[in-house]
mmCIF file of C-alpha atoms in Angstrom:
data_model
loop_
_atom_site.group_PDB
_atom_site.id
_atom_site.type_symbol
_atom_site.label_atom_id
_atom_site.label_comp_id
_atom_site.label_asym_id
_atom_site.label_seq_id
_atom_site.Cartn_x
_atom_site.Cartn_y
_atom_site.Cartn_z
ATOM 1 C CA UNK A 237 150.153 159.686 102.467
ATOM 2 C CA UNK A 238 147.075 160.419 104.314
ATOM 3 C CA UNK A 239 147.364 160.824 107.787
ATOM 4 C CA UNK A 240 144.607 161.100 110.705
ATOM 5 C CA UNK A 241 146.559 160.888 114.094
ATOM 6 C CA UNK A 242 144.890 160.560 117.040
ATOM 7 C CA UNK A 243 146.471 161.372 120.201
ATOM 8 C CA UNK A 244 146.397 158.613 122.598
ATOM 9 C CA UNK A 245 145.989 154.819 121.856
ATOM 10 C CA UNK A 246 144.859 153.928 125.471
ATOM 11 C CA UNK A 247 143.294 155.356 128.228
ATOM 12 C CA UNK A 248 142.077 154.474 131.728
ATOM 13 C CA UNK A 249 140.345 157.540 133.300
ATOM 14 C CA UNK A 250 137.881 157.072 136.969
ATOM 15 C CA UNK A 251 134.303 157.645 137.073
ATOM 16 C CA UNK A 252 133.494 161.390 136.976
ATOM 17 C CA UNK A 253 136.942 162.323 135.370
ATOM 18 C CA UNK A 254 136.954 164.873 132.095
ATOM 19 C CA UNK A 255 138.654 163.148 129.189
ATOM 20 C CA UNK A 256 140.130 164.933 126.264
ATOM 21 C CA UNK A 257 140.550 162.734 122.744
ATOM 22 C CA UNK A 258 142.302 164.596 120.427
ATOM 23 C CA UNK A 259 141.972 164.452 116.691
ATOM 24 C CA UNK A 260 144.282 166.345 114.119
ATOM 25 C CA UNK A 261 144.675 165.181 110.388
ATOM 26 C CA UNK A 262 147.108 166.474 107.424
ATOM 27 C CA UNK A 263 145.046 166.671 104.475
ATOM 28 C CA UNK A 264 143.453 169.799 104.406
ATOM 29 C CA UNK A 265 139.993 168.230 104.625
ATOM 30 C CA UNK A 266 136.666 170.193 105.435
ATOM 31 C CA UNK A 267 134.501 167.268 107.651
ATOM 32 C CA UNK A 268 135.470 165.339 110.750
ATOM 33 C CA UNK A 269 134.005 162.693 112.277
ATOM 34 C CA UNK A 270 134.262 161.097 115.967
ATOM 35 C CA UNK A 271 132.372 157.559 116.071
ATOM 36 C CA UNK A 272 132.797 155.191 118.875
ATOM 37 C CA UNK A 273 132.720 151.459 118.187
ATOM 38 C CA UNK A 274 131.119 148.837 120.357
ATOM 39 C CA UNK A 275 131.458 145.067 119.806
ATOM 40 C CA UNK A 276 127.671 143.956 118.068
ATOM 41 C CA UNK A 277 126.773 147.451 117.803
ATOM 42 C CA UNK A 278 128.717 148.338 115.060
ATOM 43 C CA UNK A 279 130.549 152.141 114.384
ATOM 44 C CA UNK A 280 128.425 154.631 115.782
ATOM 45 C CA UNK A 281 128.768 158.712 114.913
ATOM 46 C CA UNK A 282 129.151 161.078 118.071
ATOM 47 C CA UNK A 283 129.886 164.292 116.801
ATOM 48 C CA UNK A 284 130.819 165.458 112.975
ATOM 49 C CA UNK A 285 131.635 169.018 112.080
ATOM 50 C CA UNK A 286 132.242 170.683 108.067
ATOM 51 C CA UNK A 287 134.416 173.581 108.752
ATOM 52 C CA UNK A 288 135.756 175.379 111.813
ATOM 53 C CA UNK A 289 133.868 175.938 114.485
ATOM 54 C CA UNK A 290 131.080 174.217 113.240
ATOM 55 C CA UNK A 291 129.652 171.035 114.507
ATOM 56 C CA UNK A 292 126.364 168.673 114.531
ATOM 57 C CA UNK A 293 125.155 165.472 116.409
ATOM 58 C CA UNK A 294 125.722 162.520 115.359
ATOM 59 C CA UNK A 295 123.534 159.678 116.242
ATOM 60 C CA UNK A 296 124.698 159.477 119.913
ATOM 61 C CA UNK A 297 125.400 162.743 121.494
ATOM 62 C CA UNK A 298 124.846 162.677 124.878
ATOM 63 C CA UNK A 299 127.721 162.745 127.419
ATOM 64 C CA UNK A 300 130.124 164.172 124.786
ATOM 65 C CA UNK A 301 131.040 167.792 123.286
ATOM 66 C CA UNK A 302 133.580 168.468 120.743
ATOM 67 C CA UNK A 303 135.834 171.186 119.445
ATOM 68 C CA UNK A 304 136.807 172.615 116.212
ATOM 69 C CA UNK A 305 139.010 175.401 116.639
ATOM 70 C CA UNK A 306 141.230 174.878 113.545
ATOM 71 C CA UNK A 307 140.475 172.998 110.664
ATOM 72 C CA UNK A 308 142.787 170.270 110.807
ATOM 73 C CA UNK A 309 141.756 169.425 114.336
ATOM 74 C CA UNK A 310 138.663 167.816 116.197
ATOM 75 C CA UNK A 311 138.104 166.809 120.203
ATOM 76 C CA UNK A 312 135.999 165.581 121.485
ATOM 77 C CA UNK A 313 135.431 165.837 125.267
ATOM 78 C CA UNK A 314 133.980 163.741 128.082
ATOM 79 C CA UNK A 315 132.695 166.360 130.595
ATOM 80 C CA UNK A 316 132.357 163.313 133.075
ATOM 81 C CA UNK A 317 133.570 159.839 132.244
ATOM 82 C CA UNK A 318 130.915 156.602 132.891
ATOM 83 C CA UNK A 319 131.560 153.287 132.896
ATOM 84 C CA UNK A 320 129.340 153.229 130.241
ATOM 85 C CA UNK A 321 131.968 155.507 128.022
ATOM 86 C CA UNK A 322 134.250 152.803 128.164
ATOM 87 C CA UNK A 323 134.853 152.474 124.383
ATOM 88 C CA UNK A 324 137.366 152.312 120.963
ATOM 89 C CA UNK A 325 136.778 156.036 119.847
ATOM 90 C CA UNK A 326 137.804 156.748 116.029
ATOM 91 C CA UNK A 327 137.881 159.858 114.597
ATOM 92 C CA UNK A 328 137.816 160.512 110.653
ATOM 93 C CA UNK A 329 138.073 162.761 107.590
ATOM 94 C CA UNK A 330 136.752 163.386 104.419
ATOM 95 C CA UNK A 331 136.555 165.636 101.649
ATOM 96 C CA UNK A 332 133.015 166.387 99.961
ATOM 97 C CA UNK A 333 134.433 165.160 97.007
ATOM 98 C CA UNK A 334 134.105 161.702 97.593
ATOM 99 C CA UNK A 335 132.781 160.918 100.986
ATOM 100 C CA UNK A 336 135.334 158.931 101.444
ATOM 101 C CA UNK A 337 136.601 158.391 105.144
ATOM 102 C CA UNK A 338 140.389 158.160 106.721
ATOM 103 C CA UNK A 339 140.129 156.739 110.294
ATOM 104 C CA UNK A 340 142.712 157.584 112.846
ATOM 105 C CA UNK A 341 144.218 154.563 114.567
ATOM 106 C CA UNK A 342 141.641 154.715 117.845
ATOM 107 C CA UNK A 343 141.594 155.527 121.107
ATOM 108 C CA UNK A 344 140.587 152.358 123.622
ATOM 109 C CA UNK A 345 139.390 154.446 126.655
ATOM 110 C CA UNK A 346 138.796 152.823 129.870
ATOM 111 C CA UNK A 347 136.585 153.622 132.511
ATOM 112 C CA UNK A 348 136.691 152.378 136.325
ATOM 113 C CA UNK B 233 116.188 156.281 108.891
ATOM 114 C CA UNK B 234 119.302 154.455 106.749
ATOM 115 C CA UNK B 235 119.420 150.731 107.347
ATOM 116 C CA UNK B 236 122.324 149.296 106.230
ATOM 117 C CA UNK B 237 122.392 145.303 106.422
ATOM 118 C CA UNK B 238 125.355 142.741 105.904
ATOM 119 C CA UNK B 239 125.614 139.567 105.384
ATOM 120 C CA UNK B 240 126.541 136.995 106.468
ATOM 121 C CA UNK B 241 128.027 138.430 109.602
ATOM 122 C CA UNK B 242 129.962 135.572 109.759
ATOM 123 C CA UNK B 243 132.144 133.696 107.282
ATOM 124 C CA UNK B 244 134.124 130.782 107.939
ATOM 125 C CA UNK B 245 136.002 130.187 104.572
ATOM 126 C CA UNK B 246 138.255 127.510 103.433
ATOM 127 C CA UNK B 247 141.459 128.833 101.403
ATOM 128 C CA UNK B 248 141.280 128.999 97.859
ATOM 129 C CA UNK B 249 137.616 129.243 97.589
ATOM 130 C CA UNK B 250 135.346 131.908 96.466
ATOM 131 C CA UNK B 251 133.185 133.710 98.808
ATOM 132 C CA UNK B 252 130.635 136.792 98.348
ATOM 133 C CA UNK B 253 129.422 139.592 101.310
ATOM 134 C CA UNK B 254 126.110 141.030 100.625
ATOM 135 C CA UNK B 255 125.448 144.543 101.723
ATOM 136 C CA UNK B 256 121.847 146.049 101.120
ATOM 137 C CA UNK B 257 120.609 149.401 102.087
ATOM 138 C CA UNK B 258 117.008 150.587 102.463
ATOM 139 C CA UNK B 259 117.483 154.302 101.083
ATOM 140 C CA UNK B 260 118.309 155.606 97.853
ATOM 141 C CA UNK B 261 122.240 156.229 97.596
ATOM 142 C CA UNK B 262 124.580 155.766 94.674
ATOM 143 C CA UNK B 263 127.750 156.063 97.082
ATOM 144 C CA UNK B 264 128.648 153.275 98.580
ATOM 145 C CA UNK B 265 132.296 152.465 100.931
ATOM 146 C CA UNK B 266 134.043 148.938 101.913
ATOM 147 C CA UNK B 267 136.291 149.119 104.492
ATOM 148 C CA UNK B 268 138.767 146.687 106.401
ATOM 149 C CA UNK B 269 139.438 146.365 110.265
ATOM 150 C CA UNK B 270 142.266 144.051 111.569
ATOM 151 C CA UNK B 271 141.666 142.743 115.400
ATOM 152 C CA UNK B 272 142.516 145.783 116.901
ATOM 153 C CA UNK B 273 142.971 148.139 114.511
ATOM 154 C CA UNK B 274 141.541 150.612 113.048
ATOM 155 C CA UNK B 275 139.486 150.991 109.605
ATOM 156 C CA UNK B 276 141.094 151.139 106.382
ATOM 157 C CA UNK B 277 139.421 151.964 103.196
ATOM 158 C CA UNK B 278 139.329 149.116 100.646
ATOM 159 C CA UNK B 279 136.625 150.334 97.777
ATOM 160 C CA UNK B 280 134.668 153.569 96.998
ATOM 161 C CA UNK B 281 131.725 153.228 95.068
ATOM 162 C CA UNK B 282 130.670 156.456 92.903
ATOM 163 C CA UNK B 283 127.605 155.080 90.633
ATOM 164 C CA UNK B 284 125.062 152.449 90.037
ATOM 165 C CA UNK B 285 127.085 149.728 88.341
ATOM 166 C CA UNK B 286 130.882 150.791 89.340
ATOM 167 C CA UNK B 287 133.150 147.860 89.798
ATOM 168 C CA UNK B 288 136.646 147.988 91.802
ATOM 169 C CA UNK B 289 139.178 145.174 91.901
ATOM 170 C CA UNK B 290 142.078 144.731 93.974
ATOM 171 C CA UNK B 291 144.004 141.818 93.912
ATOM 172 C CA UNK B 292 141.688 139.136 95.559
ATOM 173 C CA UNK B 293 138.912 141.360 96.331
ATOM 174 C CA UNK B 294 136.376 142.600 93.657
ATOM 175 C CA UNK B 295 133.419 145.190 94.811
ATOM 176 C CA UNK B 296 130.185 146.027 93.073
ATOM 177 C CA UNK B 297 127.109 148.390 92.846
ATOM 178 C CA UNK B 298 123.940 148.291 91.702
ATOM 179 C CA UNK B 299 122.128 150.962 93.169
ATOM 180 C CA UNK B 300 118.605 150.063 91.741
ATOM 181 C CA UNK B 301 119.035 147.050 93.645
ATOM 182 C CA UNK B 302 120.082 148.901 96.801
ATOM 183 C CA UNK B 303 122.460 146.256 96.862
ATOM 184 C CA UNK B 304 126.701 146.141 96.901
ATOM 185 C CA UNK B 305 128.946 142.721 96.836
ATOM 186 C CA UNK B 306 132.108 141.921 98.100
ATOM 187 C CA UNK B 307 133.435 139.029 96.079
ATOM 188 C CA UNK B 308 136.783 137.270 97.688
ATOM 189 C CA UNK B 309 138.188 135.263 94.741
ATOM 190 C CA UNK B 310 140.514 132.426 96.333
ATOM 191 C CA UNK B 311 140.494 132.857 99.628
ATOM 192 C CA UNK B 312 144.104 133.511 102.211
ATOM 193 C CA UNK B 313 144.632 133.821 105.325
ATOM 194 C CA UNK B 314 145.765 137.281 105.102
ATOM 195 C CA UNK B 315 142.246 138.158 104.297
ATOM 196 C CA UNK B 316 140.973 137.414 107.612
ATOM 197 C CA UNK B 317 139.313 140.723 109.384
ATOM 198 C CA UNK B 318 136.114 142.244 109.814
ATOM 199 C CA UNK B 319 134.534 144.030 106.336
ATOM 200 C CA UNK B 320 132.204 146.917 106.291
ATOM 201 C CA UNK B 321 130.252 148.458 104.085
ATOM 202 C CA UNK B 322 128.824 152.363 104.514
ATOM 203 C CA UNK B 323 126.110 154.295 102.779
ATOM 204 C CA UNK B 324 126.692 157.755 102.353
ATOM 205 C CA UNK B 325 123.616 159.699 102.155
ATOM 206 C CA UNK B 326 125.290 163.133 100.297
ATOM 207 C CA UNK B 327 122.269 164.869 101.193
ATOM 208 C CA UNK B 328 122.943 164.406 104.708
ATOM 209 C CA UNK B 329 125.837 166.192 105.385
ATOM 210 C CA UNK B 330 128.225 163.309 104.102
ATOM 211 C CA UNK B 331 127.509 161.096 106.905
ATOM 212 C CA UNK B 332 128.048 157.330 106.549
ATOM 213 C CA UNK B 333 125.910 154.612 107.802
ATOM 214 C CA UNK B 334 127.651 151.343 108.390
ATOM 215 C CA UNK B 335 126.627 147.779 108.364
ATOM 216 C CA UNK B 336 127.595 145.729 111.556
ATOM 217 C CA UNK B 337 130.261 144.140 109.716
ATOM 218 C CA UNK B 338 131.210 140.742 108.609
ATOM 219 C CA UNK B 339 133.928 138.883 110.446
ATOM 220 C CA UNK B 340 136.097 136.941 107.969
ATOM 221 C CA UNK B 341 138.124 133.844 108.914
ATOM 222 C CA UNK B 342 140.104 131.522 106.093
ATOM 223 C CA UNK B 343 141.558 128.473 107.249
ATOM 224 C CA UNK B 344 143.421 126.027 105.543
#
């Protein structure tokens, strides 16, 4: 079975705080997503990368970095947490193949 | 820029009767994704759509494409109440790196 696993299900981090979400699938596949997901704003893409240390922007870059330094795993990093960070985070795969995408469960971060 | 539009956004059906979600796109694409989200959960992937006229059926839930159109269905067939969640629908634009585009979703409630 497929299998995206993200590492934590629920944060709470302060203001100012760096915040780690790890991403690390089983499937051997090439892309990797990070979206964050905001109630009437729909699923919104962060950060995406297509092989190993390789990454782009997504539609909503600012405040975040990732890192892809194997292939089956993608973080993404909160230099300094805002209130305004406080989100459901999903991270995803796909193969080229289809496009197709296999979410992770979430992370619900928190921020005070 | 990709638009991608549902609707209704919201659909109050009554069990065992039919019901269709519209999703139109403004760009040329002939990949198209439906996805399901349970309150709190993440998104699982329900249909992938390859080419203009592909059809997918499973059980209660039938999807469609016609890409000339720009223009994918989602017909429920007999609504239950273990159909209630949110239903997206993503555009994958394959010359853009794979990246989908989601519609804001439609939130799906069945009562009796």
């Amino acid at each position: 079975d497929v299998k995206v696993t993200q590492s934590s299900r629920y944060l709470v981090k302060r203001t100012g705080e760096k915040v780690f979400l790890e991403c690390v699938q089983d499937m051997d596949h090439e892309n990797m997503f990070w979206y964050r997901q905001d109630p009437g704003l729909g699923l919104r893409l962060i950060y995406f990368s297509y092989d190993v240390k390789m990454k782009e922007k997504g539609d909503i870059p600012e405040g975040y970095s990732v890192s892809r330094e194997k292939k089956e795993r993608f973080s993404l990093i909160l230099e300094s947490a805002s209130t305004n960070q406080t989100s459901m985070y999903l991270c995803a795969s796909s193969t080229p193949g289809t496009g197709e995408l296999f979410f992770g469960e979430g992370s619900r971060l928190t921020v005070l | 820029e990709l638009k991608v539009e549902q609707n209704p956004l919201f659909l109050s059906m009554q069990e065992g009767k039919n019901y269709t979600i519209y999703c139109n796109y403004s760009t040329t694409s002939d990949r198209l994704y439906w996805y399901r989200q349970d309150p709190g959960k993440s998104l699982e992937s329900l249909f992938v759509l390859l080419s203009n006229g592909a059809v997918k059926q499973e059980g209660r839930l039938m999807a469609s494409l016609d890409t000339k159109a720009r223009l994918s269905t989602l017909h429920i067939t007999a609504a239950v109440h273990d159909l209630s969640a949110t239903y997206f629908c993503a555009v994958d634009l394959r010359d853009n790196d794979y990246k989908l585009s989601f519609g804001a979703g439609t939130t799906v409630t069945v009562r009796a």
